[in-house]
Coordinates of C-alpha atoms and ligand atoms in Angstrom, one line a residue:
X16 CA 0.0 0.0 0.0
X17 CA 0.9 3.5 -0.9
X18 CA 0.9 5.4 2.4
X19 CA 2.1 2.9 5.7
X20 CA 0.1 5.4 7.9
X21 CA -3.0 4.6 6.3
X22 CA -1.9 0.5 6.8
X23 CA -4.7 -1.4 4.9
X24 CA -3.5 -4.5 6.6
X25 CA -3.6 -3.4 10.2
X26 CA -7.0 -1.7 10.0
X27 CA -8.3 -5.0 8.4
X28 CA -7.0 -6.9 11.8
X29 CA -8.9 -3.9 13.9
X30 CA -11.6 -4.8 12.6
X31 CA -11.6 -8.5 12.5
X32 CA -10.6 -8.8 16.0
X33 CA -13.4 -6.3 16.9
X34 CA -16.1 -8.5 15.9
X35 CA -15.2 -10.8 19.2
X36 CA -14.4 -7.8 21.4
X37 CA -15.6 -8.8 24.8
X38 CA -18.1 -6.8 26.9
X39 CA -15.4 -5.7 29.5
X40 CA -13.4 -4.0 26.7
X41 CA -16.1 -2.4 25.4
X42 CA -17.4 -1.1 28.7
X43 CA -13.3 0.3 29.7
X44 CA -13.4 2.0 26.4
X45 CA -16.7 3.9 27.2
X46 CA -15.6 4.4 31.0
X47 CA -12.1 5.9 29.4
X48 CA -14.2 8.3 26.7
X49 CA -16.6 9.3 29.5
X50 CA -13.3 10.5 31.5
X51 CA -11.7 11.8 28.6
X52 CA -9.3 9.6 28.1
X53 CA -7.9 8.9 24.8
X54 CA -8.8 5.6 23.1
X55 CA -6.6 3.2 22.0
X56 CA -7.3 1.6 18.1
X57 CA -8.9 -1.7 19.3
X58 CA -11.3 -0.2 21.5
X59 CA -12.0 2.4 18.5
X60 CA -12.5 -0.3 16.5
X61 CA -14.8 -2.2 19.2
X62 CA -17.2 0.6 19.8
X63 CA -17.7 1.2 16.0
X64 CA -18.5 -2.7 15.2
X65 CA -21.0 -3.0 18.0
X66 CA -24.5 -4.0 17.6
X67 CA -25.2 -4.1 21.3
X68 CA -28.3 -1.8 22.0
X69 CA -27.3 -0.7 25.1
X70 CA -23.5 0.1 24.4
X71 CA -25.0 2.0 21.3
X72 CA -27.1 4.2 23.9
X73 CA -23.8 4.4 26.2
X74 CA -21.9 5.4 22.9
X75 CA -25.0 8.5 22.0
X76 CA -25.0 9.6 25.9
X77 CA -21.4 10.3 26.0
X78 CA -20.9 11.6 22.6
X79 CA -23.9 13.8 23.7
X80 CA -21.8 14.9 27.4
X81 CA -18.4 15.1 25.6
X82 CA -20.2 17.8 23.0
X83 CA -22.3 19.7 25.2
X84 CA -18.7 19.8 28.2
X85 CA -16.4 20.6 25.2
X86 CA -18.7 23.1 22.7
X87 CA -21.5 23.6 24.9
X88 CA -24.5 24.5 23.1
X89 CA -22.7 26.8 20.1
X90 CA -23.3 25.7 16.3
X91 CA -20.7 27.3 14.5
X92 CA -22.5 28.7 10.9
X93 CA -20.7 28.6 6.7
X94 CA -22.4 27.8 3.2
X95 CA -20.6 26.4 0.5
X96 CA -19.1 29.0 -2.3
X97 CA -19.3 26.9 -5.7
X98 CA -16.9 29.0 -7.9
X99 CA -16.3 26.5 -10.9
X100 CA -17.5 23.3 -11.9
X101 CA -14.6 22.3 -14.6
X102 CA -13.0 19.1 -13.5
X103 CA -10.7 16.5 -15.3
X104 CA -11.5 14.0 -13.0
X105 CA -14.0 11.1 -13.1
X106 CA -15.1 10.7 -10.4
X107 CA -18.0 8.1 -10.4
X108 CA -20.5 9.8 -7.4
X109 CA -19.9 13.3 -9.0
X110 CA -22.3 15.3 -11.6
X111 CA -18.9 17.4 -12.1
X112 CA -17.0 13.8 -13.3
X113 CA -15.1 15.2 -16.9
X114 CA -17.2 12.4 -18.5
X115 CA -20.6 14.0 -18.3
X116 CA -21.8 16.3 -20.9
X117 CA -22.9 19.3 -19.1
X118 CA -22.7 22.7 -19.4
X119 CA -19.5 24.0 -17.3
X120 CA -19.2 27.4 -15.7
X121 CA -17.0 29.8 -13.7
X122 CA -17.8 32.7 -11.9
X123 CA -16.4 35.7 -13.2
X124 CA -15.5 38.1 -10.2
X125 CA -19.0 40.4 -10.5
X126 CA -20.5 36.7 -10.0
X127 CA -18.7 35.7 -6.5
X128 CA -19.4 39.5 -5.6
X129 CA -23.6 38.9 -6.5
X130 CA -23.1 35.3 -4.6
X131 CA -21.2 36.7 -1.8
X132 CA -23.8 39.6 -1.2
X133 CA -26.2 37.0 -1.3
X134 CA -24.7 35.1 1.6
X135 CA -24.2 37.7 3.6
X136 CA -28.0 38.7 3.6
X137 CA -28.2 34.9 4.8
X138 CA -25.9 36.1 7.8
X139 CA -22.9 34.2 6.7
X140 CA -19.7 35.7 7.6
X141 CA -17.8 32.1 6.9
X142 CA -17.4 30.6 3.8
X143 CA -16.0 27.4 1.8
X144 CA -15.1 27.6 -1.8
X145 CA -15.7 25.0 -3.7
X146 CA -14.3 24.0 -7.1
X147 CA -13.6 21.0 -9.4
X148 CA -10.0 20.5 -10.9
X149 CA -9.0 22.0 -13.9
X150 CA -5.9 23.9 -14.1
X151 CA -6.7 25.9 -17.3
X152 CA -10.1 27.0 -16.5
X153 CA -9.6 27.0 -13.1
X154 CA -5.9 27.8 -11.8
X155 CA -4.7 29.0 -8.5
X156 CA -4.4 32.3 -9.3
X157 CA -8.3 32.4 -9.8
X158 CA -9.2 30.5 -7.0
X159 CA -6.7 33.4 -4.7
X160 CA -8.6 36.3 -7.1
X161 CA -11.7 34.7 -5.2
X162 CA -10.9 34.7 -2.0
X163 CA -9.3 38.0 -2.7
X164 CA -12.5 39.5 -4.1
X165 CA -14.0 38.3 -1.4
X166 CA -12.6 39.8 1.9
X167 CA -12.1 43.2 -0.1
X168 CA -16.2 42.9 0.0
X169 CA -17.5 45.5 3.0
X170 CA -21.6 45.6 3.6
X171 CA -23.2 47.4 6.1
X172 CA -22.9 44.6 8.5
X173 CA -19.2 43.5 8.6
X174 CA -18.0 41.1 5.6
X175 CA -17.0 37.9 5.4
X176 CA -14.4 36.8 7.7
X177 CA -13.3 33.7 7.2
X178 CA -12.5 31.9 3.6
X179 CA -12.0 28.3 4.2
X180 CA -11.4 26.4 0.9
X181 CA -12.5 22.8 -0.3
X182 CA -10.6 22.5 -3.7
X183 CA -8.5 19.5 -5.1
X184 CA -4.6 18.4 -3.9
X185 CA -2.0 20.7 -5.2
X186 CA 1.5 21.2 -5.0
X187 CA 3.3 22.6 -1.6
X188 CA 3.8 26.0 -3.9
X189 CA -0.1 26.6 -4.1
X190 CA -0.5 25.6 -0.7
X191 CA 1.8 28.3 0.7
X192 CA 0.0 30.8 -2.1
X193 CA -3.5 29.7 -0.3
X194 CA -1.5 30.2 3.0
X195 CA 0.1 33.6 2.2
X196 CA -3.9 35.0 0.8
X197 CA -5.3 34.4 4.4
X198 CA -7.2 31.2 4.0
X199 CA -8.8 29.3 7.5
X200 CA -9.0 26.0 7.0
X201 CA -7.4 23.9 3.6
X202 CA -10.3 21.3 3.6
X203 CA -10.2 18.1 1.5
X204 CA -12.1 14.7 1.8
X205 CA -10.4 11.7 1.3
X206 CA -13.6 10.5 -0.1
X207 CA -12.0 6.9 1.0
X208 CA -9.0 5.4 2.3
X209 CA -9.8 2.1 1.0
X210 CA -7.0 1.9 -1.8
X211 CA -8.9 -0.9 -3.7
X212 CA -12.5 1.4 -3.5
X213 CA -10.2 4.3 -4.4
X214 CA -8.6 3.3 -6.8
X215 CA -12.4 1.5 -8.3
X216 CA -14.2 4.9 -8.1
X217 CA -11.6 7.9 -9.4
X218 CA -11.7 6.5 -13.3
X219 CA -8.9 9.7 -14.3
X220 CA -7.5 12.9 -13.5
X221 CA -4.7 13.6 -11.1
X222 CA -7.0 12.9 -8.4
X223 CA -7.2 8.9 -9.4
X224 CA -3.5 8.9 -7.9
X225 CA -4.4 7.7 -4.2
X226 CA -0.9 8.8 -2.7
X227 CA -1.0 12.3 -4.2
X228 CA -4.1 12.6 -3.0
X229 CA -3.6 10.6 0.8
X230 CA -0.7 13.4 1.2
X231 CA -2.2 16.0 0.5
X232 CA -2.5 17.4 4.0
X233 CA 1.4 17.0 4.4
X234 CA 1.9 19.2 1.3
X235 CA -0.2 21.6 3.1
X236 CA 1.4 21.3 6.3
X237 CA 4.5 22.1 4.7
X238 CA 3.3 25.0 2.7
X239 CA 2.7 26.1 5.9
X240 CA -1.1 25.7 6.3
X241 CA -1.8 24.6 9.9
X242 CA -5.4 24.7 9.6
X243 CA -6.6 21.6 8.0
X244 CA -9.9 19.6 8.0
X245 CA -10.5 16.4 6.8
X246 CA -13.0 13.8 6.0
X247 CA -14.4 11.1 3.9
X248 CA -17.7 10.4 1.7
X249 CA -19.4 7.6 3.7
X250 CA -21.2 5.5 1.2
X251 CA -18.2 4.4 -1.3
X252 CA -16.5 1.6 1.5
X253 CA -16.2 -0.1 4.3
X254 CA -17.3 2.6 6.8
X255 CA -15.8 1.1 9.5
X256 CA -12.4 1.0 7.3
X257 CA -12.5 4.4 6.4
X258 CA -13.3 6.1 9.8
X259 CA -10.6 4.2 11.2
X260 CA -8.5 5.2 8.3
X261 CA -9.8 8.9 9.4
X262 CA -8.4 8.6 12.9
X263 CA -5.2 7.0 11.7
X264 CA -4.8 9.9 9.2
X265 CA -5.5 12.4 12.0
X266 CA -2.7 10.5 14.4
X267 CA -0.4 11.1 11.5
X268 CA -0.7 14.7 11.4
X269 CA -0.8 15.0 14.9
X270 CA 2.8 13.0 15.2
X271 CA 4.6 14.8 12.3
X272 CA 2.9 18.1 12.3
X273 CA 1.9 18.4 16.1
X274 CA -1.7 19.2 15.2
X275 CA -4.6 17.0 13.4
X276 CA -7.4 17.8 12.0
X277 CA -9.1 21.0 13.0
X278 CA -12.2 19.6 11.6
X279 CA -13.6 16.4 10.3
X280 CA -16.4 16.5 7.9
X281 CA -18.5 13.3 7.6
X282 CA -20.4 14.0 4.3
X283 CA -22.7 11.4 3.2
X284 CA -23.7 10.5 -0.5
X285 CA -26.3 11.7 -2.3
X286 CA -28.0 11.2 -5.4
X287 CA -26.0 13.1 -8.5
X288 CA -26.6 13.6 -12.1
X289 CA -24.9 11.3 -14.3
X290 CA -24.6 8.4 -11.2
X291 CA -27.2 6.1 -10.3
X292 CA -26.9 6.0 -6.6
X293 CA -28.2 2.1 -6.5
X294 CA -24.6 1.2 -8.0
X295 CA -23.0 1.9 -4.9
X296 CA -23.0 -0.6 -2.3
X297 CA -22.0 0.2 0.9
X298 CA -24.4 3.1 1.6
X299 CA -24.5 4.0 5.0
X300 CA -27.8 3.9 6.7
X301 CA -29.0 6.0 9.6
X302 CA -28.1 4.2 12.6
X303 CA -25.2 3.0 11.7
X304 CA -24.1 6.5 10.3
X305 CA -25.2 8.2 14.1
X306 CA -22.9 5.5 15.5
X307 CA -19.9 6.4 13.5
X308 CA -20.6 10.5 14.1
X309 CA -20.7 9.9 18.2
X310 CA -17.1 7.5 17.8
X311 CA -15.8 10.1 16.1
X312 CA -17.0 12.5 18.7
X313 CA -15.5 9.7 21.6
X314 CA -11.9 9.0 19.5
X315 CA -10.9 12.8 19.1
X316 CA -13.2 15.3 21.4
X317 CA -10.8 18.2 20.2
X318 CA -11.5 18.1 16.7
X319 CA -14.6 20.1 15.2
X320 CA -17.4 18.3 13.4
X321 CA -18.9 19.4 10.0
X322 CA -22.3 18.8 8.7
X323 CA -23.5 19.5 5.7
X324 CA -27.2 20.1 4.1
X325 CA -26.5 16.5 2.6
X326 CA -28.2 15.4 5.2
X327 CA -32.1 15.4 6.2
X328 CA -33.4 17.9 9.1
X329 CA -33.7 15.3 11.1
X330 CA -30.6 13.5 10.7
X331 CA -29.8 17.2 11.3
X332 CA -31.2 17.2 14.5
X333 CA -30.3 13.9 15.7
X334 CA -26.9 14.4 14.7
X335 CA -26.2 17.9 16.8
X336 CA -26.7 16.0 20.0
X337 CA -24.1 13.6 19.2
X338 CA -20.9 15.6 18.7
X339 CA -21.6 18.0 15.2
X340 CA -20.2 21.3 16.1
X341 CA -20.4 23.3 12.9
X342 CA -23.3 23.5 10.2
X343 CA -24.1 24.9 6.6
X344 CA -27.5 26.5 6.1
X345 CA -29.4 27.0 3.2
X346 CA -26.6 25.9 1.3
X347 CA -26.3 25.5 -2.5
X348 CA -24.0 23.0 -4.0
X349 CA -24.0 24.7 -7.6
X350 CA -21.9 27.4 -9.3
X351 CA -23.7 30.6 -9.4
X352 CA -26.4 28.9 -7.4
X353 CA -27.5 31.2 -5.2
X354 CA -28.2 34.2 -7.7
X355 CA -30.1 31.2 -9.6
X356 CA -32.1 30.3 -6.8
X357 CA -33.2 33.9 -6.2
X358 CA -33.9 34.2 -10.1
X359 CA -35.7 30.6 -9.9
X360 CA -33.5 29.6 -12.7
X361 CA -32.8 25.6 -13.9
X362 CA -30.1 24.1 -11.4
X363 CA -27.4 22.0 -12.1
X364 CA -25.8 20.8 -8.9
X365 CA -23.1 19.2 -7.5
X366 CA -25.4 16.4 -5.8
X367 CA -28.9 17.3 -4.2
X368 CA -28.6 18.1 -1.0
X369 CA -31.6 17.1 1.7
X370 CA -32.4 20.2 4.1
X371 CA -33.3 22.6 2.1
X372 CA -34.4 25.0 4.8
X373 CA -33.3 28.6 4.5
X374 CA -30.8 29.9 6.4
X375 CA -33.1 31.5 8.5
X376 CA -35.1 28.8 9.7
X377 CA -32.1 26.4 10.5
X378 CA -30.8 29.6 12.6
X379 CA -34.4 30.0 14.5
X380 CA -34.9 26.4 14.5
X381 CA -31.4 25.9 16.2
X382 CA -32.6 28.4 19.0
X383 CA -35.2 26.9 19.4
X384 CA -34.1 23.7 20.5
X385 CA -31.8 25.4 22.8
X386 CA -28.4 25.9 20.7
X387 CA -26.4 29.3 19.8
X388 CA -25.9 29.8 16.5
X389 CA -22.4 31.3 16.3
X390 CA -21.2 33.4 13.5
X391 CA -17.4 33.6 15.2
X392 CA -14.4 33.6 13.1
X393 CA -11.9 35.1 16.1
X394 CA -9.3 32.0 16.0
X395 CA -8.9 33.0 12.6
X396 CA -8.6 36.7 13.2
X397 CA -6.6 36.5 16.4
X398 CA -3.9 34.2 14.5
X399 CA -5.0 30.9 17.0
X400 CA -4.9 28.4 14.2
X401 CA -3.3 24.9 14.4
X402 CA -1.9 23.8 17.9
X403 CA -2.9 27.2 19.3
X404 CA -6.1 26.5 18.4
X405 CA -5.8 22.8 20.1
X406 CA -4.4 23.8 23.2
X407 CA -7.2 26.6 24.0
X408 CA -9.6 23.7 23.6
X409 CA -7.4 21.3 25.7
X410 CA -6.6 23.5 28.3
X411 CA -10.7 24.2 29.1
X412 CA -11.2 27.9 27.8
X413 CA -13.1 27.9 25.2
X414 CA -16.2 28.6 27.8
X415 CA -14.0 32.0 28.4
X416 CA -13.4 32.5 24.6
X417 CA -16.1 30.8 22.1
X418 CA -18.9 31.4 24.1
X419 CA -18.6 35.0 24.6
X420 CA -17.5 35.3 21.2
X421 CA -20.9 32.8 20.2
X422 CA -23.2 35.3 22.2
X423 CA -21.9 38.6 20.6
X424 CA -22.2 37.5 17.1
X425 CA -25.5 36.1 17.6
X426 CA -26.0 39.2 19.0
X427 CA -24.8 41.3 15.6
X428 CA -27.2 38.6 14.1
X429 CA -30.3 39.2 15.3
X430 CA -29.7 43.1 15.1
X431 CA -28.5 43.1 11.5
X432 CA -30.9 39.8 10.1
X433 CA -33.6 39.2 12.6
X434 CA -37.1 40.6 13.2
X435 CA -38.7 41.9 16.6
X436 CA -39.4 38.5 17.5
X437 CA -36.4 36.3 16.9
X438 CA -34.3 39.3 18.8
X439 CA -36.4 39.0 21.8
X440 CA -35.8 35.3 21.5
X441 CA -31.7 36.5 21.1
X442 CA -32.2 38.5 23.9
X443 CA -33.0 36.0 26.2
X444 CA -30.6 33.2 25.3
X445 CA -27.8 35.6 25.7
X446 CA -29.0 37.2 29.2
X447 CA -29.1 33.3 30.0
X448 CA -25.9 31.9 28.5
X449 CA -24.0 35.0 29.5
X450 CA -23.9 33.9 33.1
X451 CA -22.3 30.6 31.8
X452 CA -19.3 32.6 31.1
X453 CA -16.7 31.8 34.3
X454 CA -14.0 34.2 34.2
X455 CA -15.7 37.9 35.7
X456 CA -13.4 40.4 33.6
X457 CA -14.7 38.8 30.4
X458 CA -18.6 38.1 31.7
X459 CA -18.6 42.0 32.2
X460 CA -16.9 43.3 28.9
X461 CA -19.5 40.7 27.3
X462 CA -22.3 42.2 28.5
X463 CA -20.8 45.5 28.0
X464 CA -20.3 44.4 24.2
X465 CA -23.8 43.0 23.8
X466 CA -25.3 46.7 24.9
X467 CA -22.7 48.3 22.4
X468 CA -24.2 45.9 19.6
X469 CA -28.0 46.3 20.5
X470 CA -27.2 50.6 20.5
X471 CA -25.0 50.5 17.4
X472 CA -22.3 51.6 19.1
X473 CA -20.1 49.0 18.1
X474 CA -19.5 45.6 16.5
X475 CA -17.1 43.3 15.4
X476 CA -16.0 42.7 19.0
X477 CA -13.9 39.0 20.5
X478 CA -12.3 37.5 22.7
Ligands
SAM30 N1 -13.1 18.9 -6.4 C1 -12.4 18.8 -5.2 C2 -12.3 17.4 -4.7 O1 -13.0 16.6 -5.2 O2 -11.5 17.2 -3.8 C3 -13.0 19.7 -4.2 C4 -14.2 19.3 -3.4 S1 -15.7 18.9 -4.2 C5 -16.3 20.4 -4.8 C6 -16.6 18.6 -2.7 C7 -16.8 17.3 -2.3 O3 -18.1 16.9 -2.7 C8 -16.0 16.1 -2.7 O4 -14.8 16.0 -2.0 C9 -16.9 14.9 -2.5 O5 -16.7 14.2 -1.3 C10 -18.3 15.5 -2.4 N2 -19.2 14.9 -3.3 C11 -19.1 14.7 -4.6 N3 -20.2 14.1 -5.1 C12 -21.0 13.8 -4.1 C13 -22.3 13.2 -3.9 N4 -22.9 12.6 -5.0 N5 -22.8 13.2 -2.7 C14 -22.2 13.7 -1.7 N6 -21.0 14.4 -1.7 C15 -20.4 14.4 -2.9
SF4_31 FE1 -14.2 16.9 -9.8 FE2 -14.2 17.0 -7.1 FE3 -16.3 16.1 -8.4 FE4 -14.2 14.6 -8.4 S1 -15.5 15.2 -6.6 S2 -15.4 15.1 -10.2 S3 -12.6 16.1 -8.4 S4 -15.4 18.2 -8.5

């Protein structure tokens, strides 16, 4: 195999021996996670492969006690930027896959300015471009003309602060070009670490090369991007194999670069043009895929958890309680998509997503149910990326930092987006949640921010 970090063979035995894991070791691993201790592989591998009903409900419970003691109730808020759908690739659960005869587009920069003020009526101040691969029609230089064009962008209420960027493996070069424009996080999906699936499923392009694309993250590392977030696209293996193959990636990081992932994303597959979905056969039902989110949530508590509209508003739902830290809302997965949405012009997406809620209701909804939607982007602006990042969430401050930082962006929020009524629902959420905050000096500036926000005296305020 390619990549000895990613050792086919070893996860293979993982697995094998799990399916006799005893009760005791099952039990110790969930006594360990409920302590916060950090697993070891075989008991990773044990709590994924159970089909015991009542370690399942242990494995939910402390996923939903590790989120709640780690994030507390914040939902950190993006959409999904598409700014070009060329690609050279075939990939076979894309509508973007070179082989399909569609009609291909890029935004010219008036476009991403149109999108972008469309997203930041939605209240988005975080974004993640998306592209396919094409290095003619879609180089680096245009992807860095994006992300420029889009923190030059000022509204009335702020602009976006935080470009996070979802496009194929480059070289280090383009990596330390992304690094040096003032990207957050370099995201990529492994889509799976299963060489064989890999290998059965990327039909050409650069991207068909499993190493170049397994090392990616290194590349990036080494361009000097410490902000990285992985994942992989449950549905085309083993998913077992590849969230193991997830955790052994992150170790890898973690060991050579002294950080892991800042974020996993566990996107699910969806229906596509040009791909029957039926052809695929390890799709990933419900409960198993609410097991694999709360291991996740037990194997690396540190690491923030991405969910996209892919799934259904009640996967949605289900899924916040068991360790998903940051959502998308009201996303579209098409280029131009959100000035063609607003025209009600003909789509042609990426894949069809599930929650097709606007932005607004996932926001009110998400209050409703007792979470704050959080618009902060202050690790990014205040420089505490990669292991500074990790060791504010280790060392038990992110009450004393993301929570204020939660409540006064919610706070800009409701006074720039919301009516009367979902800023008297702000209003009491805050005057609630405030007291959460531990540390007095910061409790007191808070509240002395919040007042600032509600007069229009002042905004863009964190911790
Ligand atoms: N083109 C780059 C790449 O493939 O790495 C950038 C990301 S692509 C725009 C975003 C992601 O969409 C892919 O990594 C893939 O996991 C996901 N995707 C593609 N087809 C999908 C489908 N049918 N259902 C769900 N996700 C899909
Ligand atoms: Fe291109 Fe990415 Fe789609 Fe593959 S997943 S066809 S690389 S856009």
């Amino acid at each position: 195999m390619s990549e000895n970090f990613i050792d086919h063979v070893y996860i293979n035995k993982l697995l094998e021996e799990a399916k006799n894991a005893g009760d005791d070791l099952i039990k110790n691993a969930l006594d360990k996670a409920q302590n916060g201790e950090t697993l070891l592989h075989n008991e990773v591998a044990a709590l994924l492969l159970t089909k015991n009903s009542s370690h399942i409900a242990r494995i939910f419970e402390i996923a939903g006690k590790i989120k709640k003691r780690i994030y507390g109730n914040r939902i950190v808020m993006f959409a999904p930027l598409y700014v070009s759908d060329f690609c050279v690739n075939r990939c076979a659960y894309c509508s973007f896959n070179h082989g399909n005869d569609t009609k291909r587009s890029r935004l010219g920069m008036d476009e991403v300015r149109e999108e972008v003020k469309i997203l930041e009526m939605m209240g988005h101040k975080r974004l993640a471009i998306e592209a396919g691969e094409n290095d003619s029609e879609c180089p680096i230089d245009y992807i860095l003309e994006c992300i420029k064009t889009i923190y030059d962008m000022k509204f009335e209420n702020g602009e976006i602060r935080r470009v996070n960027v979802n496009i194929a493996a480059t070289t280090i070069e383009n990596y330390r070009k992304l690094k040096e424009a003032g990207i957050g996080t370099y995201i990529l999906f492994q889509e799976t670490y299963h060489e064989p699936t890999y290998n059965s499923v990327h039909h050409a392009g650069p991207k068909k090369d499993y190493a170049w694309h397994l090392t990616a993250m290194d590349r990036a590392q080494e361009g000097g991007i410490d902000d990285v977030g992985g994942g992989v696209l449950f549905g085309l293996a083993d998913p077992y194999f590849d969230t193991m193959g997830l955790l052994l990636h992150n170790e890898h990081l973690e060991k050579k670069y002294n950080v892991g992932f800042h974020t996993i994303s566990v996107p699910r597959l969806c229906p596509a043009e040009g791909m029957n979905i039926s052809d695929f056969p390890n799709l990933v039902d419900d409960d198993t895929f609410a097991k694999i989110v709360a291991v996740i949530r037990l194997a690396v508590p540190f690491t923030g958890m991405i969910l996209s509209t892919r799934e259904s508003h009640d996967m949605r739902k289900k899924l916040l309680q068991l360790g998903i830290s940051q959502l998308s809302a009201g996303s579209s997965t098409e280029v131009g998509g959100y000035g063609k949405r607003k025209r009600k012009e003909k789509t042609n997406p990426q894949f069809f997503v599930n929650d097709e809620r606007s932005a607004t209701s996932i926001i009110t909804e998400l209050m409703d149910d007792g979470f704050i939607p959080s618009f902060c982007t202050a690790c990014y602006r205040g420089g505490r990326t990669g292991d500074r990042f990790m060791s504010l969430a280790k060392s038990g401050q992110i009450g004393n930092v993301c929570l204020p930082n939660a409540l006064m962006t919610l706070c800009e929020y409701a006074m720039d987006y919301g009516d009367d009524l979902f800023r008297e629902k702000t209003k009491a959420v805050i005057e609630k949640e405030i007291a959460h905050i531990a540390n007095e000096t910061i409790r007191k500036k808070t509240i002395e921010n919040v007042e600032k926000i509600r007069r229009g005296d002042g905004r863009d305020f964190f911790v």
